[in-house]
Short mmCIF file of C-alpha atoms in Angstrom, two decimals:
data_model
loop_
_atom_site.label_atom_id
_atom_site.label_comp_id
_atom_site.label_asym_id
_atom_site.label_seq_id
_atom_site.Cartn_x
_atom_site.Cartn_y
_atom_site.Cartn_z
CA UNK J 1 217.48 164.84 160.57
CA UNK J 2 218.29 168.30 161.73
CA UNK J 3 219.46 170.74 159.03
CA UNK J 4 221.06 173.95 159.54
CA UNK J 5 221.98 176.55 157.06
CA UNK J 6 225.63 177.46 157.05
CA UNK J 7 225.40 179.76 153.62
CA UNK J 8 223.10 180.17 151.54
CA UNK J 9 224.61 182.95 149.33
CA UNK J 10 225.25 181.75 145.26
CA UNK J 11 228.18 183.05 143.10
CA UNK J 12 230.28 184.77 145.82
CA UNK J 13 230.33 186.01 149.01
CA UNK J 14 228.69 188.83 149.85
CA UNK J 15 229.37 190.60 153.64
CA UNK J 16 227.82 193.61 154.10
CA UNK J 17 225.32 195.30 155.85
CA UNK J 18 222.65 194.34 152.87
CA UNK J 19 222.68 190.74 153.00
CA UNK J 20 223.58 190.98 157.01
CA UNK J 21 219.96 189.13 157.15
CA UNK J 22 220.13 186.46 155.28
CA UNK J 23 223.68 186.30 155.17
CA UNK J 24 226.91 186.07 152.87
CA UNK J 25 228.48 182.74 152.84
CA UNK J 26 228.17 180.80 149.70
CA UNK J 27 226.57 177.37 150.12
CA UNK J 28 226.91 175.01 152.70
CA UNK J 29 224.74 172.86 154.85
CA UNK J 30 224.43 170.69 157.76
CA UNK J 31 222.53 167.54 158.45
CA UNK J 32 222.35 166.08 161.80
CA UNK J 33 221.14 162.52 161.08
CA UNK J 34 218.77 161.21 163.50
CA UNK J 35 221.90 158.56 164.41
CA UNK J 36 224.04 161.39 165.04
CA UNK J 37 226.00 161.00 161.65
CA UNK J 38 227.12 164.94 160.68
CA UNK J 39 226.82 165.09 156.82
CA UNK J 40 227.98 168.41 154.75
CA UNK J 41 226.27 169.40 151.65
CA UNK J 42 228.88 171.81 149.82
CA UNK J 43 232.05 173.48 150.91
CA UNK J 44 231.00 176.74 150.13
CA UNK J 45 232.92 179.90 152.19
CA UNK J 46 229.63 179.10 155.27
CA UNK J 47 231.86 175.64 155.92
CA UNK J 48 234.30 177.97 157.91
CA UNK J 49 232.34 178.70 160.35
CA UNK J 50 230.37 175.23 160.58
CA UNK J 51 234.26 173.92 161.08
CA UNK J 52 234.87 176.10 163.82
CA UNK J 53 232.02 174.34 165.39
CA UNK J 54 232.83 171.07 164.99
CA UNK J 55 236.06 171.14 166.15
CA UNK J 56 234.49 172.03 169.58
CA UNK J 57 233.79 168.08 168.96
CA UNK J 58 235.80 165.00 169.60
CA UNK J 59 237.56 164.68 166.24
CA UNK J 60 235.69 161.84 164.15
CA UNK J 61 234.23 161.37 160.80
CA UNK J 62 232.47 163.84 158.77
CA UNK J 63 230.96 163.10 155.23
CA UNK J 64 231.24 165.70 152.88
CA UNK J 65 228.86 165.62 149.42
CA UNK J 66 229.84 168.21 146.87
CA UNK J 67 227.43 169.23 144.41
CA UNK J 68 229.64 170.02 142.14
CA UNK J 69 232.88 171.79 141.80
CA UNK J 70 232.48 175.84 140.94
CA UNK J 71 234.52 177.93 143.11
CA UNK J 72 231.35 179.26 145.51
CA UNK J 73 231.05 175.14 146.63
CA UNK J 74 234.45 174.63 147.23
CA UNK J 75 235.97 177.94 148.43
CA UNK J 76 235.77 177.15 152.08
CA UNK J 77 237.64 174.23 152.37
CA UNK J 78 241.27 175.94 152.81
CA UNK J 79 239.31 177.22 155.85
CA UNK J 80 237.35 174.27 157.05
CA UNK J 81 239.77 173.46 160.55
CA UNK J 82 238.66 170.00 160.89
CA UNK J 83 240.34 169.05 157.11
CA UNK J 84 243.33 170.80 158.62
CA UNK J 85 243.09 169.17 162.21
CA UNK J 86 244.95 166.00 162.36
CA UNK J 87 242.63 163.21 164.28
CA UNK J 88 239.38 164.04 161.59
CA UNK J 89 238.78 161.60 158.45
CA UNK J 90 236.35 163.45 155.51
CA UNK J 91 235.13 161.28 153.46
CA UNK J 92 234.21 163.53 149.95
CA UNK J 93 231.72 162.54 147.41
CA UNK J 94 231.30 164.15 144.68
CA UNK J 95 230.24 164.36 140.83
CA UNK J 96 231.91 161.58 138.69
CA UNK J 97 234.58 162.61 135.38
CA UNK J 98 235.40 160.35 132.87
CA UNK J 99 238.85 162.20 132.74
CA UNK J 100 239.70 162.47 136.39
CA UNK J 101 239.47 161.75 139.94
CA UNK J 102 237.73 163.85 142.52
CA UNK J 103 241.06 164.37 144.36
CA UNK J 104 242.16 166.26 141.16
CA UNK J 105 239.49 168.18 140.66
CA UNK J 106 239.08 169.55 144.38
CA UNK J 107 243.02 169.92 143.83
CA UNK J 108 242.72 172.36 141.17
CA UNK J 109 242.08 174.91 143.91
CA UNK J 110 243.39 173.96 146.69
CA UNK J 111 247.32 174.01 145.24
CA UNK J 112 248.87 176.90 144.36
CA UNK J 113 248.41 179.53 142.62
CA UNK J 114 244.98 179.73 143.36
CA UNK J 115 245.72 178.40 146.97
CA UNK J 116 249.44 178.40 148.98
CA UNK J 117 248.73 175.22 150.44
CA UNK J 118 247.54 171.70 148.48
CA UNK J 119 246.44 168.62 149.23
CA UNK J 120 249.57 166.65 149.75
CA UNK J 121 249.60 168.60 152.98
CA UNK J 122 246.42 168.02 154.60
CA UNK J 123 247.19 166.15 158.46
CA UNK J 124 243.98 164.76 158.04
CA UNK J 125 242.81 161.09 156.20
CA UNK J 126 240.68 162.49 153.49
CA UNK J 127 239.52 160.25 151.26
CA UNK J 128 237.48 161.39 147.78
CA UNK J 129 234.81 159.03 145.75
CA UNK J 130 232.68 159.85 143.05
CA UNK J 131 229.09 159.37 143.74
CA UNK J 132 227.78 155.58 143.60
CA UNK J 133 225.31 154.86 140.94
CA UNK J 134 222.82 153.60 142.95
CA UNK J 135 221.68 155.28 146.10
CA UNK J 136 223.78 154.51 149.50
CA UNK J 137 223.75 154.17 153.17
CA UNK J 138 225.45 157.56 155.18
CA UNK J 139 224.94 156.51 158.76
CA UNK J 140 221.16 156.23 158.97
CA UNK J 141 220.42 158.08 155.98
CA UNK J 142 219.49 156.46 152.31
CA UNK J 143 221.71 159.36 150.22
CA UNK J 144 220.57 159.49 146.30
CA UNK J 145 222.20 161.52 143.76
CA UNK J 146 221.37 162.10 140.59
CA UNK J 147 223.08 164.33 137.54
CA UNK J 148 220.90 167.85 136.87
CA UNK J 149 221.36 170.80 134.58
CA UNK J 150 223.79 173.17 135.81
CA UNK J 151 226.36 173.89 133.51
CA UNK J 152 229.05 171.30 134.27
CA UNK J 153 228.75 168.09 135.82
CA UNK J 154 226.63 168.77 138.62
CA UNK J 155 224.51 166.62 141.40
CA UNK J 156 221.95 166.94 143.28
CA UNK J 157 221.50 164.96 146.28
CA UNK J 158 217.99 163.36 148.27
CA UNK J 159 218.60 162.57 151.70
CA UNK J 160 215.99 160.42 153.26
CA UNK J 161 216.09 159.68 157.66
CA UNK J 162 213.86 158.22 159.04
CA UNK J 163 211.25 158.29 156.33
CA UNK J 164 211.50 162.30 156.14
CA UNK J 165 213.34 164.11 152.60
CA UNK J 166 215.59 166.29 152.13
CA UNK J 167 216.78 166.86 148.81
CA UNK J 168 219.00 169.70 147.64
CA UNK J 169 219.48 171.22 144.39
CA UNK J 170 221.31 174.67 144.75
CA UNK J 171 222.38 175.15 141.10
CA UNK J 172 219.82 173.81 139.03
CA UNK J 173 217.74 174.93 135.77
CA UNK J 174 215.74 172.35 135.18
CA UNK J 175 213.61 175.10 132.51
CA UNK J 176 216.66 174.40 129.94
CA UNK J 177 214.97 170.36 129.79
CA UNK J 178 211.63 171.05 130.25
CA UNK J 179 208.61 173.08 130.30
CA UNK J 180 207.77 172.88 133.99
CA UNK J 181 204.59 172.08 133.40
CA UNK J 182 205.98 169.06 130.58
CA UNK J 183 205.93 165.50 131.83
CA UNK J 184 207.22 165.62 134.85
CA UNK J 185 209.74 162.74 134.33
CA UNK J 186 211.76 165.04 131.44
CA UNK J 187 212.24 167.87 133.97
CA UNK J 188 215.46 167.58 135.48
CA UNK J 189 215.72 166.96 138.94
CA UNK J 190 212.05 165.79 139.08
CA UNK J 191 212.45 162.25 140.51
CA UNK J 192 215.11 163.21 142.88
CA UNK J 193 212.43 165.82 144.15
CA UNK J 194 209.42 164.41 144.14
CA UNK J 195 207.73 164.46 147.64
CA UNK J 196 210.59 165.86 149.50
CA UNK J 197 209.71 167.19 152.81
CA UNK J 198 211.86 169.92 152.66
CA UNK J 199 213.64 171.39 149.25
CA UNK J 200 216.88 173.67 149.14
CA UNK J 201 216.54 175.11 145.85
CA UNK J 202 218.16 177.65 143.49
CA UNK J 203 216.13 180.80 143.20
CA UNK J 204 218.72 182.75 142.24
CA UNK J 205 217.07 185.05 139.86
CA UNK J 206 214.15 187.16 139.49
CA UNK J 207 211.51 186.52 136.76
CA UNK J 208 212.59 189.95 135.16
CA UNK J 209 216.46 189.04 135.76
CA UNK J 210 216.11 185.26 134.00
CA UNK J 211 215.81 186.29 129.70
CA UNK J 212 218.98 187.91 130.33
CA UNK J 213 220.73 184.99 131.82
CA UNK J 214 219.17 181.81 130.09
CA UNK J 215 221.10 178.61 130.45
CA UNK J 216 223.45 180.56 132.73
CA UNK J 217 222.57 177.33 134.88
CA UNK J 218 220.39 178.69 137.84
CA UNK J 219 216.38 179.25 137.86
CA UNK J 220 214.25 181.92 138.71
CA UNK J 221 212.05 181.85 141.32
CA UNK J 222 209.14 181.36 139.40
CA UNK J 223 210.64 178.41 138.29
CA UNK J 224 211.89 177.20 141.50
CA UNK J 225 208.32 177.14 142.64
CA UNK J 226 207.05 175.46 139.07
CA UNK J 227 209.37 173.16 139.74
CA UNK J 228 207.81 172.72 143.91
CA UNK J 229 204.84 171.95 142.47
CA UNK J 230 205.76 169.78 139.80
CA UNK J 231 207.57 167.51 141.94
CA UNK J 232 205.13 167.63 144.93
CA UNK J 233 207.13 168.41 147.10
CA UNK J 234 205.68 170.04 151.01
CA UNK J 235 208.11 172.43 151.88
CA UNK J 236 210.28 174.74 149.14
CA UNK J 237 212.96 177.08 150.53
CA UNK J 238 214.97 179.33 148.21
CA UNK J 239 218.79 178.85 148.21
CA UNK J 240 222.03 180.23 146.42
CA UNK J 241 220.86 184.13 146.74
CA UNK J 242 221.54 185.95 143.63
CA UNK J 243 224.88 188.08 145.18
CA UNK J 244 223.27 191.04 143.87
CA UNK J 245 220.57 190.38 146.09
CA UNK J 246 219.68 192.28 149.05
CA UNK J 247 217.48 191.57 152.11
CA UNK J 248 215.01 193.93 151.27
CA UNK J 249 214.96 192.46 147.66
CA UNK J 250 214.91 188.94 148.78
CA UNK J 251 211.68 189.99 151.04
CA UNK J 252 209.92 190.96 147.47
CA UNK J 253 210.89 187.72 145.98
CA UNK J 254 209.63 185.77 148.58
CA UNK J 255 206.10 187.49 148.49
CA UNK J 256 206.44 186.21 145.11
CA UNK J 257 207.01 182.67 145.70
CA UNK J 258 204.57 182.61 148.55
CA UNK J 259 202.13 183.47 146.06
CA UNK J 260 202.92 180.34 143.90
CA UNK J 261 202.88 177.72 146.18
CA UNK J 262 200.09 175.14 146.16
CA UNK J 263 197.67 176.07 148.95
CA UNK J 264 198.34 172.20 150.25
CA UNK J 265 201.68 173.21 150.00
CA UNK J 266 203.62 174.71 153.08
CA UNK J 267 204.77 178.68 153.40
CA UNK J 268 208.21 178.75 151.42
CA UNK J 269 211.23 179.67 152.85
CA UNK J 270 214.73 181.72 152.57
CA UNK J 271 217.45 180.00 153.19
CA UNK J 272 219.54 182.18 155.81
CA UNK J 273 222.45 181.50 157.72
CA UNK J 274 221.78 180.20 160.84
CA UNK J 275 218.58 178.99 160.17
CA UNK J 276 218.07 175.38 161.55
CA UNK J 277 214.75 173.32 160.59
CA UNK J 278 214.12 169.87 161.91
CA UNK J 279 212.30 166.55 160.20
CA UNK J 280 210.57 163.89 161.56
CA UNK J 281 211.01 163.03 165.02
CA UNK J 282 213.74 165.90 165.58
CA UNK J 283 211.04 168.42 164.99
CA UNK F 1 204.25 158.64 143.53
CA UNK F 2 207.29 156.35 141.12
CA UNK F 3 210.47 158.37 141.45
CA UNK F 4 211.39 157.06 138.01
CA UNK F 5 213.05 158.99 135.32
CA UNK F 6 215.81 158.97 131.78
CA UNK F 7 219.20 159.44 132.65
CA UNK F 8 220.04 163.55 132.62
CA UNK F 9 221.85 162.95 129.23
CA UNK F 10 218.89 161.30 127.18
CA UNK F 11 216.81 164.49 129.11
CA UNK F 12 219.07 167.07 127.79
CA UNK F 13 219.26 165.13 124.11
CA UNK F 14 215.78 165.25 124.22
CA UNK F 15 215.42 169.20 124.82
CA UNK F 16 218.21 169.92 122.55
CA UNK F 17 215.89 168.22 119.66
CA UNK F 18 213.37 169.77 120.45
CA UNK F 19 214.83 172.59 119.61
CA UNK F 20 216.54 171.48 116.23
CA UNK F 21 215.12 171.88 112.99
CA UNK F 22 216.60 168.51 111.72
CA UNK F 23 214.76 165.65 112.04
CA UNK F 24 215.60 163.93 115.11
CA UNK F 25 214.89 160.86 116.98
CA UNK F 26 215.77 159.79 120.26
CA UNK F 27 215.71 155.70 121.37
CA UNK F 28 216.63 154.49 125.06
CA UNK F 29 218.77 151.55 126.35
CA UNK F 30 216.18 148.70 125.35
CA UNK F 31 216.28 150.94 121.78
CA UNK F 32 212.49 152.08 122.28
CA UNK F 33 211.78 155.19 120.89
CA UNK F 34 211.47 157.82 123.49
CA UNK F 35 211.16 161.29 120.81
CA UNK F 36 210.79 162.81 117.98
CA UNK F 37 210.93 166.15 116.78
CA UNK F 38 208.38 168.03 115.29
CA UNK F 39 210.99 167.94 111.97
CA UNK F 40 210.90 164.37 112.43
CA UNK F 41 207.61 164.37 112.53
CA UNK F 42 206.89 165.75 109.13
CA UNK F 43 208.34 163.03 107.77
CA UNK F 44 206.54 160.36 109.73
CA UNK F 45 203.27 161.97 109.49
CA UNK F 46 202.17 162.30 113.07
CA UNK F 47 203.33 164.41 115.95
CA UNK F 48 205.13 163.15 118.91
CA UNK F 49 201.71 163.86 121.39
CA UNK F 50 200.25 161.84 119.19
CA UNK F 51 201.75 159.09 118.89
CA UNK F 52 203.88 159.24 122.47
CA UNK F 53 206.47 156.42 123.28
CA UNK F 54 206.78 153.24 121.47
CA UNK F 55 208.53 150.73 122.06
CA UNK F 56 211.05 148.83 119.89
CA UNK F 57 208.22 146.45 118.48
CA UNK F 58 206.20 148.29 117.93
CA UNK F 59 207.95 151.12 115.98
CA UNK F 60 209.68 148.14 113.87
CA UNK F 61 205.51 147.32 113.14
CA UNK F 62 204.89 150.36 112.49
CA UNK F 63 207.65 151.71 110.62
CA UNK F 64 208.37 148.41 108.70
CA UNK F 65 212.42 149.57 108.48
CA UNK F 66 214.06 147.92 104.96
CA UNK F 67 217.09 148.43 103.10
CA UNK F 68 216.91 150.60 100.03
CA UNK F 69 216.63 147.45 98.28
CA UNK F 70 213.40 146.72 100.22
CA UNK F 71 215.04 143.73 102.42
CA UNK F 72 213.45 143.50 105.76
CA UNK F 73 215.70 144.86 108.72
CA UNK F 74 215.53 143.99 111.94
CA UNK F 75 215.62 147.44 114.94
CA UNK F 76 219.16 146.12 115.55
CA UNK F 77 220.46 146.50 111.99
CA UNK F 78 218.71 149.71 111.27
CA UNK F 79 221.97 152.64 112.00
CA UNK F 80 220.19 153.43 115.46
CA UNK F 81 220.60 150.15 115.89
CA UNK F 82 223.76 149.46 115.41
CA UNK F 83 225.00 152.33 117.67
CA UNK F 84 223.51 150.93 120.64
CA UNK F 85 224.70 147.02 120.75
CA UNK F 86 228.19 148.11 119.32
CA UNK F 87 228.58 151.86 121.19
CA UNK F 88 229.52 153.70 117.50
CA UNK F 89 228.56 156.52 115.68
CA UNK F 90 227.03 154.73 112.06
CA UNK F 91 226.07 156.74 109.51
CA UNK F 92 223.84 154.92 106.89
CA UNK F 93 220.58 154.65 104.49
CA UNK F 94 217.43 152.51 104.78
CA UNK F 95 213.77 153.05 104.25
CA UNK F 96 210.30 152.62 106.04
CA UNK F 97 206.90 153.52 105.63
CA UNK F 98 205.54 156.80 107.15
CA UNK F 99 201.81 157.17 109.23
CA UNK F 100 200.76 158.41 105.98
CA UNK F 101 201.55 154.82 104.46
CA UNK F 102 204.74 156.50 101.93
CA UNK F 103 207.96 155.23 101.93
CA UNK F 104 210.54 157.21 102.96
CA UNK F 105 214.12 156.95 102.16
CA UNK F 106 216.28 158.71 104.44
CA UNK F 107 219.94 158.63 105.32
CA UNK F 108 220.54 158.67 108.97
CA UNK F 109 223.75 159.62 111.63
CA UNK F 110 223.29 157.62 114.46
CA UNK F 111 225.62 157.73 117.75
CA UNK F 112 225.35 156.49 121.24
CA UNK F 113 224.68 158.38 123.93
CA UNK F 114 227.04 157.46 127.16
CA UNK F 115 226.56 158.97 130.27
CA UNK F 116 229.82 157.36 131.80
CA UNK F 117 232.21 155.59 129.88
CA UNK F 118 231.03 152.07 130.28
CA UNK F 119 227.06 153.13 130.33
CA UNK F 120 224.80 153.95 127.06
CA UNK F 121 221.49 155.47 128.12
CA UNK F 122 219.84 155.42 124.28
CA UNK F 123 221.18 156.67 121.13
CA UNK F 124 220.17 160.04 119.04
CA UNK F 125 219.78 159.08 115.79
CA UNK F 126 219.38 162.56 113.18
CA UNK F 127 218.15 162.14 109.28
CA UNK F 128 217.47 163.48 106.28
CA UNK F 129 215.04 162.16 103.11
CA UNK F 130 217.24 161.30 100.12
CA UNK F 131 215.92 162.99 97.46
CA UNK F 132 213.28 160.96 95.36
CA UNK F 133 214.72 159.42 91.80
CA UNK F 134 214.15 161.08 88.29
#
């Protein structure tokens, strides 16, 4: 399994000299499974460049797993070339709703007045499905989705391929559900992340910022590190960087996180555009 | 490591209950008592940390729920049990014995916790002690 980061910024795309190191595109991660299947996690602005890369291939089937429908996780769809090029088939997965289909909810953004073109005009075959309640297979991987603590229905994903586990929790505030040294079973997202080889986790705030943003749905870097310890993950990658955060400030937060991980955990990463992480036989 | 945990709806309900000053119990989809808050502990007579989770048969044995006329109630007949089995909110009154051996008459509002339109993952029961009769 190869994990490629195309966007790790949270909330708002933030291009510019202060963010050029880690990148300003919002959430999008490509996962190349061991059997060659392409799985995409979220469709923030980072998916535009991924789409350009995919368009170099013969059209085929893509699996796109959305954690939730906040704009920073879907705003790239309008410029994701495979979605607008005939021959491709895109299978969307997203959080269930008791009242509306996933297609209807995605359409709220991909329709006037927020976007000029609607889903009915897609030249591709797009299929929209609520995530299954039980783990399911995509290509060579076993996928598990669970609702996690964030504002509005939000999923985290666990992807297991060739015995390696990637967990993706870009928007997550587990501290709201339990103290992070509480019984693990009562911490949002714990079972999903338990024992993961790589955890991409919300690290939006500094310790000082968090008290004024309590309940906004995101974690501080200290909480991300505590969650990674509670879930006994091998390696934490800071994700969903605050749009106000410069590269230099991210480096400072990274030093703080590095101090907080256990000695038997691998040195934490800062997710940055272009970063490629190989897990399992791909490493 | 066994990767098992309650549904997020139950986790959030527990988190909500920890912050409430009103006595609150949380039971899961089997009727097992999975949490009660500090305000409930004041009435029950022991803290959740002391007691922990209780299977349905155990809390029936400990608390001996009964009607206000002293007729025994099965767990399924308590407001929480009805809310779980019939998937609807219930308001009612009953009596139980606390850990201190005292009888408590309470009025309860219980409602099922739906994680999906067709899936109940537990019940939240909020209760108040009835004033003692003069």
